[in-house]
Amino acid sequence: MYVQQLRPVADSLGLSALVAALPLVIVLVLLGGVRMKAHLAGLSGLLTAVLVACLAYRMPLDQTLSSAAQGAAFGLFPILWIVVNALWVYRMTVRTRHFDVLRRSFGRLSDDPRVQALVVAFCFGALLEALAGFGAPVAICSVMLVALGFDPVRAAVVCLVANTAPVAFGAMGTPVVTLAQVTGLPLDTVASVVGRQTPLLALVVPLVLVGLVDGRRGLRETWVPALVCGVAFAAAQFAASNYVSAQLADIAASLIGAGALVAVPHARVPAAETVRASVLTGARGEDFDQRDPRPEVLRAYTPYALIVVVFSVAQIPAVKDWLARATRTFDWPFLDVVDAHGARVGGNVFSWPVVSTGGTLVLIAGVAAAVVLGVHARVAAAEWLATVRELRFAILTVTSVLALAYVMNLSGQAATIGYCVAAAGAGLAFLSPVLGWFGVAVSGSDTSANALFGALQVTAARESGLSPELLAAANSSGGVLGKMISPQNLTIACAAVGLAGREGDVLRKVLPWSVGLLLVMCLIVVGQSTPVLGWTLP
């Protein structure tokens, strides 16, 4: 049995916290300062965490390596299992050219480029975030806006800012699932609190988007559809995350938000030619005037409809219980850890949701989609393998970061840092979202930031007398606002629209919005930690 220590270095909490923070410092410096590739920075941080665990915390080597293996296993399944299968579905739509049909369908929903930005960047981007995440929404939606005639810089900025409110529940709820896993908090509770924070961003972001597209005139002329879209999205995200399923939160929000937007009569009014001339400064795609047969349009929407149907059926209590029977729970080998108070930690047991996990449900929907799209089984298999090859570095990054997080959590490094951070007292509520924001800004992933800082936030909350669920959720909710300035997302956006090398120009445009919205989230969390907004929590 390994007993976690809080003060292993000279019996000093401060010195121990400095040593415990070395893996995180290494990762952040290598990513943000040295600009090392993310997977190499993750592996370097993992090696540092192993050395700190063994040399400073005296954790046996076999238990240290076993905790790293458990983190890597969780990174592969269920996290990457979801991402791979979701991007596989998208690749099949591109292969059959049904994605082009979908793109043209969106372009015909409204003549107003400001409304088109809401439909594509906010609503469809949220659906892509729900299904895949990890940069896919920014890349795909940026290309669609440029094809509609948007200037490449404006398209990139709009899509980066839009990729905020849905991020915490992206990739079938992967960030909150990870947060619950590393903190030991119930998933329903964590999702519920996050679902009472990020919807408040959804009220603001559509208004910000129309302002980015067309300045004050855009706000003055299209605030009604933007507000209706934001309210519908926020209400659906709140309801789904609190009363249905974290995995369905963004799917429901994106579809209901899009439906509400299209239903507003003002959204279908053709834009004045002066608006189109000033906003659409790029070249419109030549194929946008092509009329697609209705059956092909329906087939283009089918893969996403199938995913919604499969996940909805999986939430029926009888079906949910039946799928849960396939879940396997077993003691993780070579791991026997108790905390400083003698309580066994959750890492000793590993749960493997074979069928009920989101990735398996997406796979089932993807097989059905392949049949509908007319993709041969051999071609579908080849596309799946190509997706894995495309994500090989992302796979290495996620597994190394999760392995790093598990080593830090199980060795006691995260607990040491948490106890030290708790000295901030009441100010911790304000700083909590900032920590998540910083983690995502550097790593490019809310999932990674939750894995790195989730347990730390919970420990600090318990020591300072604040709600662990509130600060854990704040880590994720604050983190979503760091995604638009992360080097990973900036690179993806610029590469997608042909602006490679101009990441700095785009960063200067999105940074004020990232910091401004972060301040709003910090004030929300502070309010929720007091009676002012405490009534909003479950």
XYZ file of C-alpha atoms in Angstrom:
538
model
C 0.000 0.000 0.000
C 1.170 3.504 -0.906
C 0.143 6.353 1.419
C 0.091 9.789 -0.192
C 2.196 12.479 1.461
C 1.368 16.185 1.475
C 4.754 17.548 2.625
C 7.411 15.164 1.283
C 10.047 17.884 0.681
C 11.646 19.142 3.930
C 8.237 18.776 5.610
C 7.289 22.067 3.929
C 3.999 22.518 2.069
C 5.378 25.417 0.022
C 8.550 23.617 -1.109
C 6.581 20.425 -1.762
C 4.092 22.366 -3.907
C 6.921 23.893 -5.953
C 8.362 20.434 -6.644
C 4.914 18.986 -7.347
C 4.239 21.743 -9.881
C 7.345 20.889 -11.947
C 5.482 18.581 -14.410
C 2.912 21.295 -15.128
C 5.576 23.980 -15.444
C 7.540 21.791 -17.862
C 4.471 21.230 -20.050
C 3.429 24.886 -20.057
C 6.938 26.213 -20.762
C 7.580 23.710 -23.540
C 4.217 24.452 -25.172
C 3.961 28.193 -24.634
C 7.607 29.247 -24.554
C 9.660 26.751 -26.534
C 6.737 26.011 -28.926
C 7.470 22.304 -28.737
C 4.955 19.961 -30.357
C 2.154 19.081 -27.955
C 2.806 15.330 -27.886
C 6.499 15.848 -27.086
C 5.663 18.365 -24.365
C 3.127 15.910 -22.910
C 5.666 13.085 -22.847
C 8.254 15.379 -21.229
C 5.762 16.368 -18.555
C 4.880 12.720 -17.967
C 8.528 11.793 -17.474
C 8.913 14.677 -15.010
C 5.807 13.575 -13.086
C 7.147 10.009 -12.830
C 10.494 11.272 -11.512
C 8.819 13.549 -8.950
C 6.506 10.750 -7.819
C 9.360 8.275 -7.351
C 12.106 10.546 -6.014
C 10.214 13.171 -4.011
C 7.029 11.339 -3.010
C 8.636 7.909 -2.668
C 5.871 6.247 -4.665
C 6.992 2.738 -5.713
C 7.988 2.573 -9.377
C 5.505 -0.197 -10.205
C 2.607 1.820 -8.768
C 3.806 4.984 -10.510
C 3.942 3.249 -13.898
C 0.622 1.537 -13.228
C -1.072 4.883 -12.517
C 0.364 6.277 -15.763
C -0.943 3.235 -17.636
C -4.409 3.754 -16.175
C -4.421 7.382 -17.293
C -3.321 6.404 -20.805
C -6.037 3.713 -20.904
C -8.675 6.274 -19.950
C -7.314 8.588 -22.654
C -7.750 5.858 -25.255
C -11.114 4.670 -24.006
C -13.507 6.414 -23.785
C -12.002 9.799 -24.791
C -10.221 9.050 -28.069
C -12.714 6.311 -28.884
C -15.324 9.093 -29.176
C -13.143 11.458 -31.209
C -11.989 8.851 -33.728
C -15.479 7.562 -34.451
C -16.998 11.048 -34.698
C -14.363 12.249 -37.177
C -14.789 8.984 -39.079
C -18.447 9.871 -39.703
C -17.403 13.310 -40.956
C -14.769 11.814 -43.283
C -17.387 9.560 -44.851
C -19.620 12.564 -45.622
C -16.653 14.281 -47.284
C -15.814 11.118 -49.224
C -19.342 10.868 -50.642
C -19.544 14.676 -51.217
C -22.577 14.898 -48.962
C -20.710 17.421 -46.844
C -20.731 19.774 -49.858
C -24.489 19.249 -50.119
C -24.821 20.131 -46.436
C -22.677 23.231 -46.919
C -24.874 24.455 -49.798
C -27.994 23.740 -47.752
C -26.751 26.000 -44.968
C -25.942 28.729 -47.474
C -29.560 28.769 -48.643
C -31.085 29.057 -45.150
C -30.589 32.823 -45.154
C -29.354 35.507 -47.519
C -27.997 37.583 -44.616
C -24.273 36.873 -43.977
C -24.705 37.799 -40.301
C -27.348 35.117 -39.876
C -25.224 32.706 -41.933
C -22.404 33.239 -39.437
C -24.761 32.257 -36.600
C -26.022 29.178 -38.440
C -22.594 27.934 -39.514
C -20.159 29.091 -36.811
C -22.406 28.973 -33.731
C -25.089 26.332 -34.362
C -23.380 23.906 -36.747
C -20.066 24.524 -35.016
C -21.708 23.519 -31.721
C -23.013 20.323 -33.326
C -19.533 19.485 -34.611
C -18.124 20.269 -31.168
C -20.705 17.928 -29.669
C -19.771 15.123 -32.039
C -16.009 15.538 -32.390
C -14.444 18.616 -30.797
C -10.627 18.899 -30.733
C -10.428 21.610 -33.433
C -12.841 20.061 -35.950
C -15.534 22.792 -35.609
C -13.072 25.635 -36.212
C -11.499 23.987 -39.261
C -14.746 22.913 -40.912
C -16.811 26.037 -40.197
C -14.017 28.415 -41.250
C -13.885 26.736 -44.657
C -17.674 26.952 -44.996
C -17.719 30.688 -44.218
C -14.942 31.399 -46.715
C -16.919 29.457 -49.337
C -19.886 31.719 -48.522
C -17.736 34.749 -49.344
C -16.359 35.784 -45.948
C -12.898 37.301 -45.693
C -10.544 34.555 -44.388
C -9.455 36.546 -41.310
C -13.038 37.363 -40.388
C -14.098 33.759 -40.929
C -11.321 32.486 -38.654
C -12.068 35.039 -35.912
C -15.816 34.355 -35.975
C -15.340 30.586 -35.738
C -12.781 30.845 -32.940
C -15.046 33.066 -30.823
C -18.080 30.867 -31.581
C -16.191 27.802 -30.328
C -16.727 28.670 -26.652
C -20.151 27.941 -25.142
C -20.342 24.322 -26.413
C -16.766 23.287 -25.548
C -17.395 22.040 -21.992
C -19.832 19.413 -23.335
C -17.885 18.745 -26.547
C -17.018 15.337 -27.989
C -20.049 13.751 -26.341
C -19.335 15.357 -22.987
C -15.703 14.255 -22.867
C -14.405 17.274 -20.841
C -16.980 16.856 -18.049
C -16.611 13.060 -18.117
C -12.856 13.518 -17.643
C -13.449 16.098 -14.916
C -15.694 13.708 -13.013
C -13.208 10.879 -13.439
C -10.148 12.727 -12.129
C -11.976 14.463 -9.264
C -14.101 11.556 -8.098
C -17.211 13.762 -8.202
C -20.477 12.391 -9.665
C -20.762 13.120 -13.384
C -24.385 14.279 -13.071
C -23.433 16.810 -10.391
C -20.457 18.219 -12.313
C -22.461 18.436 -15.541
C -25.300 20.139 -13.703
C -23.070 22.919 -12.336
C -21.290 23.445 -15.674
C -24.757 23.573 -17.231
C -25.543 26.541 -14.990
C -22.445 28.477 -16.070
C -21.759 28.033 -19.790
C -25.369 28.754 -20.880
C -24.797 32.293 -19.606
C -22.022 32.589 -22.205
C -24.409 31.356 -24.877
C -26.621 34.383 -24.235
C -23.746 36.714 -25.104
C -21.725 34.943 -27.799
C -24.267 35.231 -30.696
C -24.449 38.992 -30.103
C -20.655 39.145 -30.131
C -20.589 37.219 -33.414
C -22.933 39.547 -35.314
C -20.878 42.433 -33.966
C -17.683 40.836 -35.276
C -19.279 40.272 -38.672
C -20.859 43.696 -39.176
C -20.008 45.949 -36.229
C -22.652 48.176 -34.659
C -24.890 47.894 -37.705
C -24.909 44.133 -37.300
C -25.958 44.436 -33.643
C -28.602 47.026 -34.452
C -30.167 45.082 -37.321
C -29.783 41.443 -36.239
C -29.869 41.516 -32.426
C -33.291 39.867 -32.394
C -32.320 36.627 -34.205
C -28.984 36.581 -32.325
C -30.703 36.898 -28.963
C -33.375 34.322 -29.842
C -30.660 31.884 -30.943
C -28.659 32.467 -27.760
C -31.655 32.086 -25.438
C -32.806 28.880 -27.163
C -29.282 27.438 -27.112
C -28.773 28.348 -23.443
C -32.134 26.954 -22.346
C -31.566 23.670 -24.195
C -28.017 23.271 -22.881
C -29.180 23.943 -19.319
C -32.106 21.534 -19.553
C -30.163 18.711 -21.217
C -27.125 18.914 -18.927
C -29.258 19.054 -15.776
C -32.154 16.740 -16.547
C -31.231 14.509 -19.517
C -27.568 13.757 -20.286
C -24.265 15.602 -20.498
C -23.564 13.745 -23.754
C -26.678 15.218 -25.361
C -26.312 18.774 -24.040
C -24.616 20.311 -27.089
C -26.550 18.225 -29.605
C -29.847 19.450 -28.180
C -28.584 23.027 -27.813
C -27.235 23.269 -31.375
C -30.369 21.840 -32.998
C -32.815 23.859 -30.914
C -30.733 27.007 -31.307
C -30.643 26.565 -35.098
C -34.371 25.837 -35.204
C -35.197 28.941 -33.188
C -32.899 31.069 -35.361
C -34.416 29.903 -38.627
C -37.938 30.356 -37.215
C -37.389 34.077 -36.593
C -38.956 35.933 -39.562
C -36.271 38.624 -39.387
C -33.579 36.009 -40.070
C -35.050 35.235 -43.501
C -35.194 38.846 -44.692
C -32.638 39.400 -47.490
C -29.742 41.570 -46.418
C -29.210 44.950 -48.041
C -26.655 44.936 -50.821
C -24.508 47.397 -48.862
C -24.289 44.847 -46.034
C -23.303 42.024 -48.348
C -20.759 44.224 -50.120
C -19.031 45.227 -46.880
C -19.194 41.833 -45.143
C -18.608 39.403 -48.013
C -15.217 40.619 -49.157
C -14.049 37.205 -50.374
C -14.971 35.064 -53.355
C -18.166 33.015 -53.069
C -17.798 29.310 -53.881
C -18.729 28.573 -57.474
C -20.838 25.561 -56.525
C -23.250 27.444 -54.232
C -25.744 28.061 -57.041
C -25.996 24.326 -57.678
C -29.396 22.907 -56.731
C -29.225 19.581 -54.948
C -32.005 16.990 -55.199
C -34.084 16.780 -52.007
C -33.177 13.098 -51.397
C -29.464 14.018 -51.437
C -30.053 16.864 -48.989
C -31.836 14.463 -46.641
C -28.974 11.973 -46.943
C -26.495 14.744 -46.095
C -28.331 15.406 -42.820
C -28.840 11.705 -42.057
C -25.482 10.903 -40.315
C -26.040 13.642 -37.738
C -29.694 12.711 -37.330
C -28.687 9.088 -36.715
C -26.252 10.104 -33.989
C -28.987 12.136 -32.285
C -31.423 9.209 -32.526
C -28.940 6.620 -31.233
C -27.945 8.782 -28.256
C -31.570 9.617 -27.503
C -32.580 5.957 -27.514
C -29.593 5.153 -25.282
C -30.998 7.538 -22.644
C -34.285 5.610 -22.304
C -34.037 4.126 -18.782
C -34.637 0.518 -19.869
C -32.124 0.790 -22.719
C -29.637 2.643 -20.538
C -29.767 -0.097 -17.898
C -29.397 -2.805 -20.559
C -26.327 -1.112 -22.077
C -24.822 -0.583 -18.615
C -24.798 -4.330 -17.992
C -21.867 -4.637 -20.383
C -19.768 -2.286 -18.219
C -16.815 -4.058 -16.658
C -15.339 -2.933 -13.337
C -12.169 -4.442 -11.947
C -9.249 -3.695 -9.641
C -6.438 -1.994 -11.516
C -3.280 -4.126 -11.199
C -0.204 -3.012 -9.232
C -2.104 -0.130 -7.657
C -3.053 0.203 -3.996
C -3.210 3.833 -2.908
C -4.741 5.639 0.072
C -4.741 9.368 0.687
C -3.058 11.148 3.587
C -6.111 10.456 5.773
C -6.098 6.718 5.031
C -9.058 6.637 2.628
C -8.722 4.527 -0.511
C -8.607 6.567 -3.727
C -10.783 5.895 -6.731
C -7.865 5.026 -8.986
C -7.631 1.551 -7.456
C -10.705 0.528 -9.460
C -11.152 0.890 -13.229
C -14.531 1.003 -14.963
C -14.767 0.054 -18.637
C -18.126 1.032 -20.231
C -17.857 -1.204 -23.281
C -21.192 -0.410 -24.958
C -22.731 2.523 -23.097
C -19.838 4.882 -23.798
C -20.325 7.654 -26.352
C -17.711 6.338 -28.779
C -19.492 2.999 -29.213
C -22.825 4.747 -29.769
C -21.222 6.990 -32.429
C -19.729 3.874 -34.041
C -23.186 2.276 -34.232
C -24.610 5.448 -35.789
C -21.632 5.616 -38.156
C -22.229 2.089 -39.444
C -25.858 2.988 -40.128
C -24.743 6.228 -41.797
C -22.332 4.315 -44.053
C -25.263 2.218 -45.276
C -27.428 5.286 -45.933
C -24.587 7.152 -47.701
C -23.751 4.103 -49.807
C -20.209 3.683 -48.466
C -18.841 0.184 -49.079
C -17.681 -1.668 -45.961
C -14.108 -1.802 -47.252
C -14.069 1.945 -47.943
C -15.614 2.690 -44.520
C -12.921 0.595 -42.823
C -10.207 2.358 -44.819
C -11.619 5.749 -43.769
C -11.619 4.658 -40.120
C -7.950 3.658 -40.315
C -7.157 6.922 -42.111
C -8.831 8.812 -39.269
C -6.612 7.039 -36.752
C -3.525 7.907 -38.795
C -4.635 11.545 -39.037
C -5.073 11.717 -35.263
C -1.911 9.810 -34.336
C -0.194 12.811 -32.724
C -3.412 13.905 -30.994
C -3.724 10.353 -29.639
C -0.195 10.516 -28.255
C -0.855 13.954 -26.761
C -4.093 12.991 -25.016
C -2.751 9.710 -23.622
C 0.417 11.361 -22.304
C -1.495 14.238 -20.683
C -3.979 11.842 -19.042
C -1.111 9.637 -17.868
C 0.573 12.738 -16.419
C -2.653 13.735 -14.648
C -3.131 10.285 -13.112
C 0.451 10.135 -11.850
C 0.083 13.554 -10.251
C -3.296 12.712 -8.732
C -2.415 9.260 -7.381
C 1.053 10.147 -6.109
C -0.337 13.102 -4.146
C 1.261 15.892 -6.189
C -2.129 17.410 -7.100
C -3.243 17.283 -3.461
C -0.111 19.124 -2.332
C -0.655 21.897 -4.880
C -4.337 22.056 -3.966
C -3.630 22.521 -0.266
C -1.133 25.257 -1.107
C -3.487 27.054 -3.506
C -6.245 26.920 -0.884
C -4.367 29.682 0.943
C -5.988 32.089 -1.534
C -9.169 31.689 0.522
C -12.187 33.521 -0.864
C -10.130 34.772 -3.828
C -9.950 31.189 -5.050
C -13.439 31.506 -6.554
C -12.177 34.290 -8.828
C -8.914 32.526 -9.719
C -10.491 29.139 -10.410
C -11.771 29.929 -13.955
C -8.444 31.640 -14.714
C -6.590 28.404 -14.001
C -8.821 26.489 -16.412
C -8.484 29.261 -19.005
C -4.701 29.146 -18.750
C -4.658 25.354 -19.072
C -6.763 25.372 -22.238
C -4.891 28.346 -23.712
C -1.688 26.326 -23.519
C -2.936 22.789 -24.212
C -5.774 23.630 -26.625
C -8.093 21.168 -24.890
C -10.658 21.578 -22.121
C -10.303 17.848 -21.544
C -6.565 18.176 -20.918
C -7.010 21.199 -18.645
C -9.632 19.312 -16.604
C -7.304 16.338 -16.323
C -4.425 18.546 -15.194
C -6.203 20.849 -12.770
C -9.485 19.162 -11.842
C -8.239 17.326 -8.755
C -6.240 20.374 -7.703
C -9.371 22.560 -7.814
C -11.339 20.085 -5.695
C -8.613 19.813 -3.070
C -8.231 23.581 -2.872
C -12.011 24.019 -2.602
C -12.304 21.587 0.306
C -9.454 23.230 2.170
C -10.860 26.738 1.681
C -14.453 25.829 2.516
C -15.814 26.394 -1.003
C -17.941 23.977 -3.024
C -15.755 21.343 -4.779
C -18.394 20.971 -7.495
C -18.398 24.725 -8.126
C -14.630 25.062 -8.546
C -14.344 21.877 -10.584
C -17.020 23.187 -12.932
C -15.367 26.625 -12.989
C -12.181 24.986 -14.262
C -14.071 23.675 -17.291
C -16.259 26.754 -17.821
C -13.300 29.124 -17.613
C -11.300 26.809 -19.811
C -13.672 27.102 -22.771
C -12.685 30.768 -23.117
C -9.032 29.882 -23.523
C -9.645 27.723 -26.556
C -9.894 30.618 -28.997
C -6.344 31.778 -28.142
C -4.676 28.367 -27.909
C -1.846 27.878 -30.435
C -3.462 24.612 -31.535
C -6.794 26.211 -32.454
C -5.182 29.292 -33.989
C -3.036 27.095 -36.203
C -6.016 24.961 -37.230
C -8.136 28.015 -38.095
C -5.396 29.742 -40.083
C -4.406 26.598 -41.965
C -8.042 25.922 -42.902
C -8.549 29.316 -44.570
C -5.081 29.743 -46.078
C -3.621 32.108 -43.479
C -0.657 29.994 -42.376
C 1.873 32.227 -40.646
C -0.696 34.883 -39.712
C -1.720 33.361 -36.401
C -0.501 36.518 -34.639
C -2.955 38.698 -36.594
C -5.868 36.470 -35.642
C -4.698 36.231 -32.021
C -4.732 40.020 -31.645
C -8.363 40.091 -32.768
C -9.641 37.307 -30.493
C -7.555 37.978 -27.356
C -9.693 40.906 -26.072
C -12.840 38.775 -26.382
C -11.176 35.852 -24.624
C -10.082 38.001 -21.673
C -13.339 39.957 -21.507
C -15.548 36.868 -21.454
C -13.196 35.254 -18.922
C -13.754 38.203 -16.594
C -17.506 37.692 -16.940
C -17.121 33.992 -16.053
C -14.940 34.849 -13.034
C -17.641 37.205 -11.738
C -20.289 34.506 -12.296
C -18.312 31.982 -10.254
C -17.661 34.511 -7.484
C -21.374 35.254 -7.414
C -22.217 31.551 -7.252
C -19.850 31.136 -4.301
C -21.929 33.703 -2.360
C -25.652 34.130 -1.723
C -25.801 36.575 -4.648
C -25.903 33.763 -7.236
C -25.631 30.755 -4.955
C -29.322 30.056 -5.556
C -28.489 29.117 -9.185
C -26.577 26.004 -8.092
C -28.281 22.612 -7.702
